Amino acid sequence: MDNGSSFYEFLLFEFSEIRELQILHFLLFLILYLAIVTGNLLIIAAVTFDHHLHTPMYFFLMNLAIQDLGSVSTIIPKAMANSFNNTRNISYFGCVAQVFSFVFFAVSDIFLLTVMAYDRYVAICNPLRYEMMMNRQACTQMVAGVWIIGLFYGVMNTGGTFAVPFCSNMVNQFYCEIPQLLKLSCSDSYLTEVAILAIGVTIELGCFVFIIVTYVLIFTAVLRIPSVQGRQKAFSTCLPHLIVFSIFIFTIWFAYLRPPSNTPSDLDLALTMIYTFVPPMLNPIIYSMRNKEIKVALAKLLAAVSSFYV
């Protein structure tokens, strides 16, 4: 195609040309999507309707669930529709919306997990000042800051990605992933977006270092707790947080920073599957479903719903 061609749509990666496998992919995506949506909606409902959960930790968890819902809803429904309808196209503006929405929710996720680490640090290492430091106003400002940073970075990345002319509309990924789009660029102007990505990675690295330092301080304080049960509770709260954040940040870094291949590779698909599906699926289980207070709130909510229909 001519350099700098304008496209009205992009062609996404097709998992298979065999109709039976396309239906299988649709069903797998549907099961994953329903599981993720159900888990996160239950958290949102539990925190919203149970006043006992109107605390900073659960306020942050509710926002994390909203972000997880947003990130998977940006990608999975379109992949499901393409598999079910035996198509692979996405409109130009649909691609723009995917890039913006995913970056918005993913960056917000990273900064919110950083805020959650700080919340756990204050709760465990400075419990006497917790209510003063993590009051309603402070928590609201933190979460608002998280969403604003995500919005700003989403706009910056979307503008940097689509400011370049594209020589092709064949995207070697099942959604509009930035590295795969930059590979289609016809000019060196894509270096602007590369610089934006580099700045973003540097900031995210700062968040990662902050979380590591925070948890070192938390674990140091936890080891001084005389109660074995208290230590186990603290470790069970903090270690899963660190594991999920590490999986998310390292897979997305590797996917975005490695040179994209000219042909679809199993590694590219595996990395994308991990950072798009695993954190939103595990977060409800790790942060909430193992939590006694969430279980009690959900039991009350389900009982209220069932009594309403009876």
PDB file of C-alpha atoms in Angstrom:
ATOM      1  CA  MET A   1       0.000   0.000   0.000  1.00  0.00           C
ATOM      2  CA  ASP A   2       1.082   3.624  -0.498  1.00  0.00           C
ATOM      3  CA  ASN A   3       2.953   5.314   2.302  1.00  0.00           C
ATOM      4  CA  GLY A   4       0.698   7.343   4.534  1.00  0.00           C
ATOM      5  CA  SER A   5      -2.546   5.741   3.386  1.00  0.00           C
ATOM      6  CA  SER A   6      -5.690   6.568   5.341  1.00  0.00           C
ATOM      7  CA  PHE A   7      -7.733   3.655   6.645  1.00  0.00           C
ATOM      8  CA  TYR A   8     -11.324   3.520   7.786  1.00  0.00           C
ATOM      9  CA  GLU A   9     -10.770   0.248   9.640  1.00  0.00           C
ATOM     10  CA  PHE A  10      -8.094  -2.112  10.898  1.00  0.00           C
ATOM     11  CA  LEU A  11      -7.930  -5.887  10.547  1.00  0.00           C
ATOM     12  CA  LEU A  12      -7.188  -7.627  13.829  1.00  0.00           C
ATOM     13  CA  PHE A  13      -5.478 -10.972  14.343  1.00  0.00           C
ATOM     14  CA  GLU A  14      -7.736 -13.940  13.616  1.00  0.00           C
ATOM     15  CA  PHE A  15      -7.284 -16.882  15.970  1.00  0.00           C
ATOM     16  CA  SER A  16      -8.468 -19.399  13.403  1.00  0.00           C
ATOM     17  CA  GLU A  17     -10.141 -19.608  10.000  1.00  0.00           C
ATOM     18  CA  ILE A  18     -11.957 -22.810  11.012  1.00  0.00           C
ATOM     19  CA  ARG A  19     -15.538 -21.987  11.984  1.00  0.00           C
ATOM     20  CA  GLU A  20     -15.727 -24.559  14.792  1.00  0.00           C
ATOM     21  CA  LEU A  21     -12.581 -23.125  16.424  1.00  0.00           C
ATOM     22  CA  GLN A  22     -13.946 -19.612  16.072  1.00  0.00           C
ATOM     23  CA  ILE A  23     -17.045 -20.650  18.035  1.00  0.00           C
ATOM     24  CA  LEU A  24     -14.798 -22.324  20.620  1.00  0.00           C
ATOM     25  CA  HIS A  25     -12.792 -19.106  21.017  1.00  0.00           C
ATOM     26  CA  PHE A  26     -16.052 -17.185  21.403  1.00  0.00           C
ATOM     27  CA  LEU A  27     -17.247 -19.532  24.157  1.00  0.00           C
ATOM     28  CA  LEU A  28     -13.909 -19.377  25.997  1.00  0.00           C
ATOM     29  CA  PHE A  29     -13.903 -15.580  25.872  1.00  0.00           C
ATOM     30  CA  LEU A  30     -17.542 -15.559  27.016  1.00  0.00           C
ATOM     31  CA  ILE A  31     -16.812 -17.776  30.030  1.00  0.00           C
ATOM     32  CA  LEU A  32     -13.782 -15.679  31.005  1.00  0.00           C
ATOM     33  CA  TYR A  33     -15.691 -12.446  30.577  1.00  0.00           C
ATOM     34  CA  LEU A  34     -18.702 -13.592  32.600  1.00  0.00           C
ATOM     35  CA  ALA A  35     -16.442 -14.847  35.397  1.00  0.00           C
ATOM     36  CA  ILE A  36     -14.523 -11.558  35.550  1.00  0.00           C
ATOM     37  CA  VAL A  37     -17.641  -9.399  35.347  1.00  0.00           C
ATOM     38  CA  THR A  38     -19.492 -11.432  37.977  1.00  0.00           C
ATOM     39  CA  GLY A  39     -16.614 -11.372  40.464  1.00  0.00           C
ATOM     40  CA  ASN A  40     -16.019  -7.650  40.147  1.00  0.00           C
ATOM     41  CA  LEU A  41     -19.708  -6.719  40.169  1.00  0.00           C
ATOM     42  CA  LEU A  42     -20.162  -8.686  43.392  1.00  0.00           C
ATOM     43  CA  ILE A  43     -17.368  -6.665  45.009  1.00  0.00           C
ATOM     44  CA  ILE A  44     -18.886  -3.369  43.841  1.00  0.00           C
ATOM     45  CA  ALA A  45     -22.333  -4.391  45.099  1.00  0.00           C
ATOM     46  CA  ALA A  46     -21.027  -5.628  48.452  1.00  0.00           C
ATOM     47  CA  VAL A  47     -19.059  -2.447  49.156  1.00  0.00           C
ATOM     48  CA  THR A  48     -21.864  -0.190  47.935  1.00  0.00           C
ATOM     49  CA  PHE A  49     -24.705  -1.718  49.960  1.00  0.00           C
ATOM     50  CA  ASP A  50     -22.922  -2.713  53.199  1.00  0.00           C
ATOM     51  CA  HIS A  51     -22.077   0.312  55.348  1.00  0.00           C
ATOM     52  CA  HIS A  52     -19.613  -1.798  57.358  1.00  0.00           C
ATOM     53  CA  LEU A  53     -17.407  -1.832  54.249  1.00  0.00           C
ATOM     54  CA  HIS A  54     -17.350   1.941  53.856  1.00  0.00           C
ATOM     55  CA  THR A  55     -13.678   2.093  54.830  1.00  0.00           C
ATOM     56  CA  PRO A  56     -10.604   3.217  52.839  1.00  0.00           C
ATOM     57  CA  MET A  57      -9.456  -0.322  51.981  1.00  0.00           C
ATOM     58  CA  TYR A  58     -12.824  -1.359  50.535  1.00  0.00           C
ATOM     59  CA  PHE A  59     -13.281   2.007  48.830  1.00  0.00           C
ATOM     60  CA  PHE A  60     -10.031   1.341  46.964  1.00  0.00           C
ATOM     61  CA  LEU A  61     -11.099  -2.246  46.228  1.00  0.00           C
ATOM     62  CA  MET A  62     -14.353  -1.026  44.710  1.00  0.00           C
ATOM     63  CA  ASN A  63     -12.470   1.350  42.419  1.00  0.00           C
ATOM     64  CA  LEU A  64     -10.083  -1.471  41.476  1.00  0.00           C
ATOM     65  CA  ALA A  65     -13.086  -3.620  40.525  1.00  0.00           C
ATOM     66  CA  ILE A  66     -14.456  -0.784  38.367  1.00  0.00           C
ATOM     67  CA  GLN A  67     -11.092  -0.463  36.621  1.00  0.00           C
ATOM     68  CA  ASP A  68     -10.895  -4.207  36.018  1.00  0.00           C
ATOM     69  CA  LEU A  69     -14.399  -4.200  34.535  1.00  0.00           C
ATOM     70  CA  GLY A  70     -13.436  -1.324  32.275  1.00  0.00           C
ATOM     71  CA  SER A  71     -10.206  -2.881  31.014  1.00  0.00           C
ATOM     72  CA  VAL A  72     -11.727  -6.264  30.097  1.00  0.00           C
ATOM     73  CA  SER A  73     -14.834  -4.654  28.594  1.00  0.00           C
ATOM     74  CA  THR A  74     -12.558  -2.649  26.321  1.00  0.00           C
ATOM     75  CA  ILE A  75     -11.075  -5.785  24.733  1.00  0.00           C
ATOM     76  CA  ILE A  76     -13.081  -8.985  25.249  1.00  0.00           C
ATOM     77  CA  PRO A  77     -16.521  -8.052  23.798  1.00  0.00           C
ATOM     78  CA  LYS A  78     -14.997  -7.011  20.467  1.00  0.00           C
ATOM     79  CA  ALA A  79     -12.876 -10.186  20.321  1.00  0.00           C
ATOM     80  CA  MET A  80     -16.014 -12.228  21.088  1.00  0.00           C
ATOM     81  CA  ALA A  81     -18.039 -10.447  18.403  1.00  0.00           C
ATOM     82  CA  ASN A  82     -15.336 -10.973  15.778  1.00  0.00           C
ATOM     83  CA  SER A  83     -15.028 -14.679  16.574  1.00  0.00           C
ATOM     84  CA  PHE A  84     -18.794 -15.186  16.592  1.00  0.00           C
ATOM     85  CA  ASN A  85     -19.407 -13.221  13.365  1.00  0.00           C
ATOM     86  CA  ASN A  86     -16.389 -14.645  11.522  1.00  0.00           C
ATOM     87  CA  THR A  87     -14.874 -11.189  11.026  1.00  0.00           C
ATOM     88  CA  ARG A  88     -11.643  -9.502  12.080  1.00  0.00           C
ATOM     89  CA  ASN A  89     -12.305  -5.829  11.441  1.00  0.00           C
ATOM     90  CA  ILE A  90     -12.502  -2.892  13.820  1.00  0.00           C
ATOM     91  CA  SER A  91     -13.314   0.651  12.744  1.00  0.00           C
ATOM     92  CA  TYR A  92     -10.671   3.359  12.944  1.00  0.00           C
ATOM     93  CA  PHE A  93     -12.535   5.145  15.730  1.00  0.00           C
ATOM     94  CA  GLY A  94     -13.197   1.816  17.452  1.00  0.00           C
ATOM     95  CA  CYS A  95      -9.449   1.243  17.476  1.00  0.00           C
ATOM     96  CA  VAL A  96      -8.865   4.739  18.866  1.00  0.00           C
ATOM     97  CA  ALA A  97     -11.423   4.020  21.604  1.00  0.00           C
ATOM     98  CA  GLN A  98      -9.727   0.702  22.454  1.00  0.00           C
ATOM     99  CA  VAL A  99      -6.291   2.285  22.791  1.00  0.00           C
ATOM    100  CA  PHE A 100      -7.565   5.164  24.916  1.00  0.00           C
ATOM    101  CA  SER A 101      -9.783   3.027  27.156  1.00  0.00           C
ATOM    102  CA  PHE A 102      -7.220   0.313  27.798  1.00  0.00           C
ATOM    103  CA  VAL A 103      -4.400   2.753  28.594  1.00  0.00           C
ATOM    104  CA  PHE A 104      -6.769   4.786  30.783  1.00  0.00           C
ATOM    105  CA  PHE A 105      -7.834   1.787  32.855  1.00  0.00           C
ATOM    106  CA  ALA A 106      -4.407   0.080  32.919  1.00  0.00           C
ATOM    107  CA  VAL A 107      -2.534   3.182  34.103  1.00  0.00           C
ATOM    108  CA  SER A 108      -5.257   3.934  36.649  1.00  0.00           C
ATOM    109  CA  ASP A 109      -4.887   0.330  37.849  1.00  0.00           C
ATOM    110  CA  ILE A 110      -1.142   0.733  38.418  1.00  0.00           C
ATOM    111  CA  PHE A 111      -1.515   3.963  40.376  1.00  0.00           C
ATOM    112  CA  LEU A 112      -4.441   2.634  42.411  1.00  0.00           C
ATOM    113  CA  LEU A 113      -2.438  -0.456  43.401  1.00  0.00           C
ATOM    114  CA  THR A 114       0.303   1.946  44.513  1.00  0.00           C
ATOM    115  CA  VAL A 115      -2.215   3.844  46.648  1.00  0.00           C
ATOM    116  CA  MET A 116      -3.460   0.545  48.089  1.00  0.00           C
ATOM    117  CA  ALA A 117       0.097  -0.387  49.080  1.00  0.00           C
ATOM    118  CA  TYR A 118       0.405   2.950  50.892  1.00  0.00           C
ATOM    119  CA  ASP A 119      -2.932   2.296  52.621  1.00  0.00           C
ATOM    120  CA  ARG A 120      -1.701  -1.083  53.900  1.00  0.00           C
ATOM    121  CA  TYR A 121       1.572   0.521  55.021  1.00  0.00           C
ATOM    122  CA  VAL A 122      -0.231   3.143  57.102  1.00  0.00           C
ATOM    123  CA  ALA A 123      -2.676   0.556  58.513  1.00  0.00           C
ATOM    124  CA  ILE A 124       0.084  -1.839  59.627  1.00  0.00           C
ATOM    125  CA  CYS A 125       3.037   0.421  60.377  1.00  0.00           C
ATOM    126  CA  ASN A 126       1.228   3.479  61.715  1.00  0.00           C
ATOM    127  CA  PRO A 127      -2.169   2.234  62.970  1.00  0.00           C
ATOM    128  CA  LEU A 128      -2.668   4.991  65.560  1.00  0.00           C
ATOM    129  CA  ARG A 129      -2.642   7.670  62.856  1.00  0.00           C
ATOM    130  CA  TYR A 130      -4.524   5.630  60.243  1.00  0.00           C
ATOM    131  CA  GLU A 131      -7.926   7.299  60.616  1.00  0.00           C
ATOM    132  CA  MET A 132      -6.368  10.741  60.533  1.00  0.00           C
ATOM    133  CA  MET A 133      -4.130  10.068  57.501  1.00  0.00           C
ATOM    134  CA  MET A 134      -6.642   8.023  55.503  1.00  0.00           C
ATOM    135  CA  ASN A 135      -9.759  10.102  56.127  1.00  0.00           C
ATOM    136  CA  ARG A 136     -12.606  10.397  53.632  1.00  0.00           C
ATOM    137  CA  GLN A 137     -11.235  13.550  52.005  1.00  0.00           C
ATOM    138  CA  ALA A 138      -7.724  12.134  51.599  1.00  0.00           C
ATOM    139  CA  CYS A 139      -9.032   8.885  50.079  1.00  0.00           C
ATOM    140  CA  THR A 140     -11.322  10.742  47.671  1.00  0.00           C
ATOM    141  CA  GLN A 141      -8.455  12.978  46.557  1.00  0.00           C
ATOM    142  CA  MET A 142      -6.161   9.981  46.041  1.00  0.00           C
ATOM    143  CA  VAL A 143      -8.698   8.123  43.916  1.00  0.00           C
ATOM    144  CA  ALA A 144      -9.560  11.259  41.944  1.00  0.00           C
ATOM    145  CA  GLY A 145      -5.849  11.757  41.288  1.00  0.00           C
ATOM    146  CA  VAL A 146      -5.554   8.159  40.095  1.00  0.00           C
ATOM    147  CA  TRP A 147      -8.396   8.576  37.575  1.00  0.00           C
ATOM    148  CA  ILE A 148      -7.078  11.955  36.358  1.00  0.00           C
ATOM    149  CA  ILE A 149      -3.578  10.538  35.784  1.00  0.00           C
ATOM    150  CA  GLY A 150      -5.091   7.618  33.854  1.00  0.00           C
ATOM    151  CA  LEU A 151      -7.178  10.020  31.752  1.00  0.00           C
ATOM    152  CA  PHE A 152      -4.188  12.254  30.984  1.00  0.00           C
ATOM    153  CA  TYR A 153      -1.950   9.355  30.045  1.00  0.00           C
ATOM    154  CA  GLY A 154      -4.711   7.790  27.928  1.00  0.00           C
ATOM    155  CA  VAL A 155      -5.094  11.008  25.932  1.00  0.00           C
ATOM    156  CA  MET A 156      -1.312  11.370  25.520  1.00  0.00           C
ATOM    157  CA  ASN A 157      -0.809   7.800  24.284  1.00  0.00           C
ATOM    158  CA  THR A 158      -3.815   7.840  21.987  1.00  0.00           C
ATOM    159  CA  GLY A 159      -2.766  11.128  20.433  1.00  0.00           C
ATOM    160  CA  GLY A 160       0.842   9.962  20.006  1.00  0.00           C
ATOM    161  CA  THR A 161      -0.217   6.649  18.448  1.00  0.00           C
ATOM    162  CA  PHE A 162      -2.748   7.950  15.917  1.00  0.00           C
ATOM    163  CA  ALA A 163      -0.846  11.102  14.961  1.00  0.00           C
ATOM    164  CA  VAL A 164       1.326   8.967  12.659  1.00  0.00           C
ATOM    165  CA  PRO A 165       0.355   7.805   9.146  1.00  0.00           C
ATOM    166  CA  PHE A 166      -0.085   4.048   8.747  1.00  0.00           C
ATOM    167  CA  CYS A 167       1.260   1.994   5.841  1.00  0.00           C
ATOM    168  CA  SER A 168      -0.931  -1.003   6.605  1.00  0.00           C
ATOM    169  CA  ASN A 169      -4.088  -1.834   8.528  1.00  0.00           C
ATOM    170  CA  MET A 170      -3.104  -5.428   9.492  1.00  0.00           C
ATOM    171  CA  VAL A 171      -2.720  -5.541  13.292  1.00  0.00           C
ATOM    172  CA  ASN A 172      -0.928  -8.658  14.574  1.00  0.00           C
ATOM    173  CA  GLN A 173      -2.931  -8.770  17.789  1.00  0.00           C
ATOM    174  CA  PHE A 174      -6.550  -9.478  18.723  1.00  0.00           C
ATOM    175  CA  TYR A 175      -7.014  -5.881  19.902  1.00  0.00           C
ATOM    176  CA  CYS A 176      -5.454  -2.529  19.013  1.00  0.00           C
ATOM    177  CA  GLU A 177      -2.245  -2.837  21.000  1.00  0.00           C
ATOM    178  CA  ILE A 178       0.043   0.196  20.781  1.00  0.00           C
ATOM    179  CA  PRO A 179       3.319  -1.606  19.834  1.00  0.00           C
ATOM    180  CA  GLN A 180       1.538  -3.431  17.007  1.00  0.00           C
ATOM    181  CA  LEU A 181       0.066  -0.161  15.729  1.00  0.00           C
ATOM    182  CA  LEU A 182       3.407   1.661  15.874  1.00  0.00           C
ATOM    183  CA  LYS A 183       4.913  -1.095  13.741  1.00  0.00           C
ATOM    184  CA  LEU A 184       2.531  -0.027  10.959  1.00  0.00           C
ATOM    185  CA  SER A 185       3.843   3.552  10.961  1.00  0.00           C
ATOM    186  CA  CYS A 186       5.197   5.035   7.735  1.00  0.00           C
ATOM    187  CA  SER A 187       7.371   7.729   9.327  1.00  0.00           C
ATOM    188  CA  ASP A 188       9.695   8.437  12.227  1.00  0.00           C
ATOM    189  CA  SER A 189       7.000  10.490  13.948  1.00  0.00           C
ATOM    190  CA  TYR A 190       6.101   7.336  15.899  1.00  0.00           C
ATOM    191  CA  LEU A 191       9.185   8.103  18.019  1.00  0.00           C
ATOM    192  CA  THR A 192       7.065  10.672  19.865  1.00  0.00           C
ATOM    193  CA  GLU A 193       4.811   7.882  21.108  1.00  0.00           C
ATOM    194  CA  VAL A 194       7.869   5.766  21.953  1.00  0.00           C
ATOM    195  CA  ALA A 195       9.111   8.656  24.113  1.00  0.00           C
ATOM    196  CA  ILE A 196       5.689   8.881  25.818  1.00  0.00           C
ATOM    197  CA  LEU A 197       5.819   5.138  26.504  1.00  0.00           C
ATOM    198  CA  ALA A 198       9.346   5.446  27.899  1.00  0.00           C
ATOM    199  CA  ILE A 199       8.275   8.234  30.254  1.00  0.00           C
ATOM    200  CA  GLY A 200       5.297   6.139  31.326  1.00  0.00           C
ATOM    201  CA  VAL A 201       7.470   3.091  32.008  1.00  0.00           C
ATOM    202  CA  THR A 202       9.823   5.247  34.096  1.00  0.00           C
ATOM    203  CA  ILE A 203       6.923   6.514  36.204  1.00  0.00           C
ATOM    204  CA  GLU A 204       5.513   2.978  36.524  1.00  0.00           C
ATOM    205  CA  LEU A 205       8.950   1.771  37.598  1.00  0.00           C
ATOM    206  CA  GLY A 206       8.824   4.420  40.313  1.00  0.00           C
ATOM    207  CA  CYS A 207       5.453   3.013  41.426  1.00  0.00           C
ATOM    208  CA  PHE A 208       6.916  -0.490  41.465  1.00  0.00           C
ATOM    209  CA  VAL A 209       9.929   0.596  43.554  1.00  0.00           C
ATOM    210  CA  PHE A 210       7.595   2.465  45.920  1.00  0.00           C
ATOM    211  CA  ILE A 211       5.468  -0.669  46.381  1.00  0.00           C
ATOM    212  CA  ILE A 212       8.544  -2.862  46.977  1.00  0.00           C
ATOM    213  CA  VAL A 213       9.938  -0.444  49.586  1.00  0.00           C
ATOM    214  CA  THR A 214       6.495  -0.167  51.187  1.00  0.00           C
ATOM    215  CA  TYR A 215       6.181  -3.942  51.513  1.00  0.00           C
ATOM    216  CA  VAL A 216       9.701  -4.316  52.870  1.00  0.00           C
ATOM    217  CA  LEU A 217       8.691  -1.896  55.633  1.00  0.00           C
ATOM    218  CA  ILE A 218       5.391  -3.746  56.118  1.00  0.00           C
ATOM    219  CA  PHE A 219       7.054  -7.174  56.345  1.00  0.00           C
ATOM    220  CA  THR A 220       9.626  -5.778  58.782  1.00  0.00           C
ATOM    221  CA  ALA A 221       6.804  -4.502  60.988  1.00  0.00           C
ATOM    222  CA  VAL A 222       4.821  -7.744  60.605  1.00  0.00           C
ATOM    223  CA  LEU A 223       7.737  -9.864  61.811  1.00  0.00           C
ATOM    224  CA  ARG A 224       7.622  -7.923  65.066  1.00  0.00           C
ATOM    225  CA  ILE A 225       3.969  -8.839  65.653  1.00  0.00           C
ATOM    226  CA  PRO A 226       3.898 -11.358  68.527  1.00  0.00           C
ATOM    227  CA  SER A 227       0.695 -13.028  67.351  1.00  0.00           C
ATOM    228  CA  VAL A 228       1.161 -15.753  64.738  1.00  0.00           C
ATOM    229  CA  GLN A 229      -2.398 -15.193  63.554  1.00  0.00           C
ATOM    230  CA  GLY A 230      -1.706 -11.478  63.149  1.00  0.00           C
ATOM    231  CA  ARG A 231       1.384 -12.170  61.056  1.00  0.00           C
ATOM    232  CA  GLN A 232      -0.506 -14.640  58.864  1.00  0.00           C
ATOM    233  CA  LYS A 233      -3.324 -12.139  58.300  1.00  0.00           C
ATOM    234  CA  ALA A 234      -0.894  -9.387  57.327  1.00  0.00           C
ATOM    235  CA  PHE A 235       1.078 -11.656  54.979  1.00  0.00           C
ATOM    236  CA  SER A 236      -2.107 -13.061  53.389  1.00  0.00           C
ATOM    237  CA  THR A 237      -3.223  -9.493  52.660  1.00  0.00           C
ATOM    238  CA  CYS A 238       0.055  -8.147  51.302  1.00  0.00           C
ATOM    239  CA  LEU A 239       1.746 -11.008  49.436  1.00  0.00           C
ATOM    240  CA  PRO A 240      -1.096 -11.589  46.924  1.00  0.00           C
ATOM    241  CA  HIS A 241      -1.182  -7.833  46.221  1.00  0.00           C
ATOM    242  CA  LEU A 242       2.536  -7.884  45.416  1.00  0.00           C
ATOM    243  CA  ILE A 243       2.272 -11.036  43.265  1.00  0.00           C
ATOM    244  CA  VAL A 244      -0.627  -9.788  41.116  1.00  0.00           C
ATOM    245  CA  PHE A 245       0.962  -6.367  40.652  1.00  0.00           C
ATOM    246  CA  SER A 246       4.272  -7.973  39.620  1.00  0.00           C
ATOM    247  CA  ILE A 247       2.568 -10.264  37.071  1.00  0.00           C
ATOM    248  CA  PHE A 248       0.664  -7.343  35.585  1.00  0.00           C
ATOM    249  CA  ILE A 249       3.515  -4.848  35.424  1.00  0.00           C
ATOM    250  CA  PHE A 250       6.199  -7.220  34.110  1.00  0.00           C
ATOM    251  CA  THR A 251       4.039  -8.794  31.387  1.00  0.00           C
ATOM    252  CA  ILE A 252       2.803  -5.437  30.131  1.00  0.00           C
ATOM    253  CA  TRP A 253       6.342  -4.021  30.158  1.00  0.00           C
ATOM    254  CA  PHE A 254       7.662  -7.009  28.254  1.00  0.00           C
ATOM    255  CA  ALA A 255       4.814  -6.827  25.728  1.00  0.00           C
ATOM    256  CA  TYR A 256       5.167  -3.082  25.162  1.00  0.00           C
ATOM    257  CA  LEU A 257       8.961  -2.715  25.249  1.00  0.00           C
ATOM    258  CA  ARG A 258      10.104  -5.718  23.213  1.00  0.00           C
ATOM    259  CA  PRO A 259      10.403  -5.164  19.449  1.00  0.00           C
ATOM    260  CA  PRO A 260       7.146  -6.385  17.862  1.00  0.00           C
ATOM    261  CA  SER A 261       7.539  -9.310  15.475  1.00  0.00           C
ATOM    262  CA  ASN A 262       6.532  -9.079  11.813  1.00  0.00           C
ATOM    263  CA  THR A 263       4.244 -12.078  12.190  1.00  0.00           C
ATOM    264  CA  PRO A 264       1.897 -13.041  15.037  1.00  0.00           C
ATOM    265  CA  SER A 265       3.785 -15.034  17.663  1.00  0.00           C
ATOM    266  CA  ASP A 266       2.585 -17.280  20.463  1.00  0.00           C
ATOM    267  CA  LEU A 267       4.645 -15.233  22.930  1.00  0.00           C
ATOM    268  CA  ASP A 268       2.902 -11.977  21.963  1.00  0.00           C
ATOM    269  CA  LEU A 269      -0.507 -13.602  22.359  1.00  0.00           C
ATOM    270  CA  ALA A 270       0.437 -15.244  25.667  1.00  0.00           C
ATOM    271  CA  LEU A 271       1.716 -11.977  27.152  1.00  0.00           C
ATOM    272  CA  THR A 272      -1.396 -10.125  26.054  1.00  0.00           C
ATOM    273  CA  MET A 273      -3.655 -12.828  27.487  1.00  0.00           C
ATOM    274  CA  ILE A 274      -1.812 -12.659  30.812  1.00  0.00           C
ATOM    275  CA  TYR A 275      -1.926  -8.910  31.353  1.00  0.00           C
ATOM    276  CA  THR A 276      -5.480  -8.504  30.053  1.00  0.00           C
ATOM    277  CA  PHE A 277      -7.171 -11.511  31.701  1.00  0.00           C
ATOM    278  CA  VAL A 278      -5.180 -12.660  34.742  1.00  0.00           C
ATOM    279  CA  PRO A 279      -5.219  -9.546  37.008  1.00  0.00           C
ATOM    280  CA  PRO A 280      -8.957  -8.766  36.556  1.00  0.00           C
ATOM    281  CA  MET A 281      -9.762 -12.435  37.176  1.00  0.00           C
ATOM    282  CA  LEU A 282      -7.513 -12.858  40.224  1.00  0.00           C
ATOM    283  CA  ASN A 283      -8.126  -9.506  41.917  1.00  0.00           C
ATOM    284  CA  PRO A 284     -11.644 -10.399  43.162  1.00  0.00           C
ATOM    285  CA  ILE A 285     -10.382 -13.737  44.479  1.00  0.00           C
ATOM    286  CA  ILE A 286      -7.184 -12.486  46.094  1.00  0.00           C
ATOM    287  CA  TYR A 287      -8.390  -9.185  47.513  1.00  0.00           C
ATOM    288  CA  SER A 288     -11.960  -9.939  48.434  1.00  0.00           C
ATOM    289  CA  MET A 289     -13.364 -13.442  48.075  1.00  0.00           C
ATOM    290  CA  ARG A 290     -10.905 -14.699  50.699  1.00  0.00           C
ATOM    291  CA  ASN A 291     -11.981 -11.836  52.955  1.00  0.00           C
ATOM    292  CA  LYS A 292     -14.417 -12.691  55.737  1.00  0.00           C
ATOM    293  CA  GLU A 293     -16.077  -9.244  55.747  1.00  0.00           C
ATOM    294  CA  ILE A 294     -16.738  -9.409  51.998  1.00  0.00           C
ATOM    295  CA  LYS A 295     -18.182 -12.911  52.341  1.00  0.00           C
ATOM    296  CA  VAL A 296     -20.561 -11.742  55.099  1.00  0.00           C
ATOM    297  CA  ALA A 297     -21.612  -8.711  53.022  1.00  0.00           C
ATOM    298  CA  LEU A 298     -22.253 -10.883  49.968  1.00  0.00           C
ATOM    299  CA  ALA A 299     -24.278 -13.357  52.032  1.00  0.00           C
ATOM    300  CA  LYS A 300     -26.455 -10.509  53.330  1.00  0.00           C
ATOM    301  CA  LEU A 301     -26.848  -9.081  49.832  1.00  0.00           C
ATOM    302  CA  LEU A 302     -27.822 -12.423  48.293  1.00  0.00           C
ATOM    303  CA  ALA A 303     -30.251 -13.091  51.161  1.00  0.00           C
ATOM    304  CA  ALA A 304     -31.864  -9.679  50.625  1.00  0.00           C
ATOM    305  CA  VAL A 305     -32.176 -10.271  46.876  1.00  0.00           C
ATOM    306  CA  SER A 306     -33.662 -13.744  47.318  1.00  0.00           C
ATOM    307  CA  SER A 307     -36.177 -12.543  49.932  1.00  0.00           C
ATOM    308  CA  PHE A 308     -37.215  -9.716  47.596  1.00  0.00           C
ATOM    309  CA  TYR A 309     -38.109 -12.175  44.813  1.00  0.00           C
ATOM    310  CA  VAL A 310     -39.742 -14.650  47.196  1.00  0.00           C
TER     311      VAL A 310
END
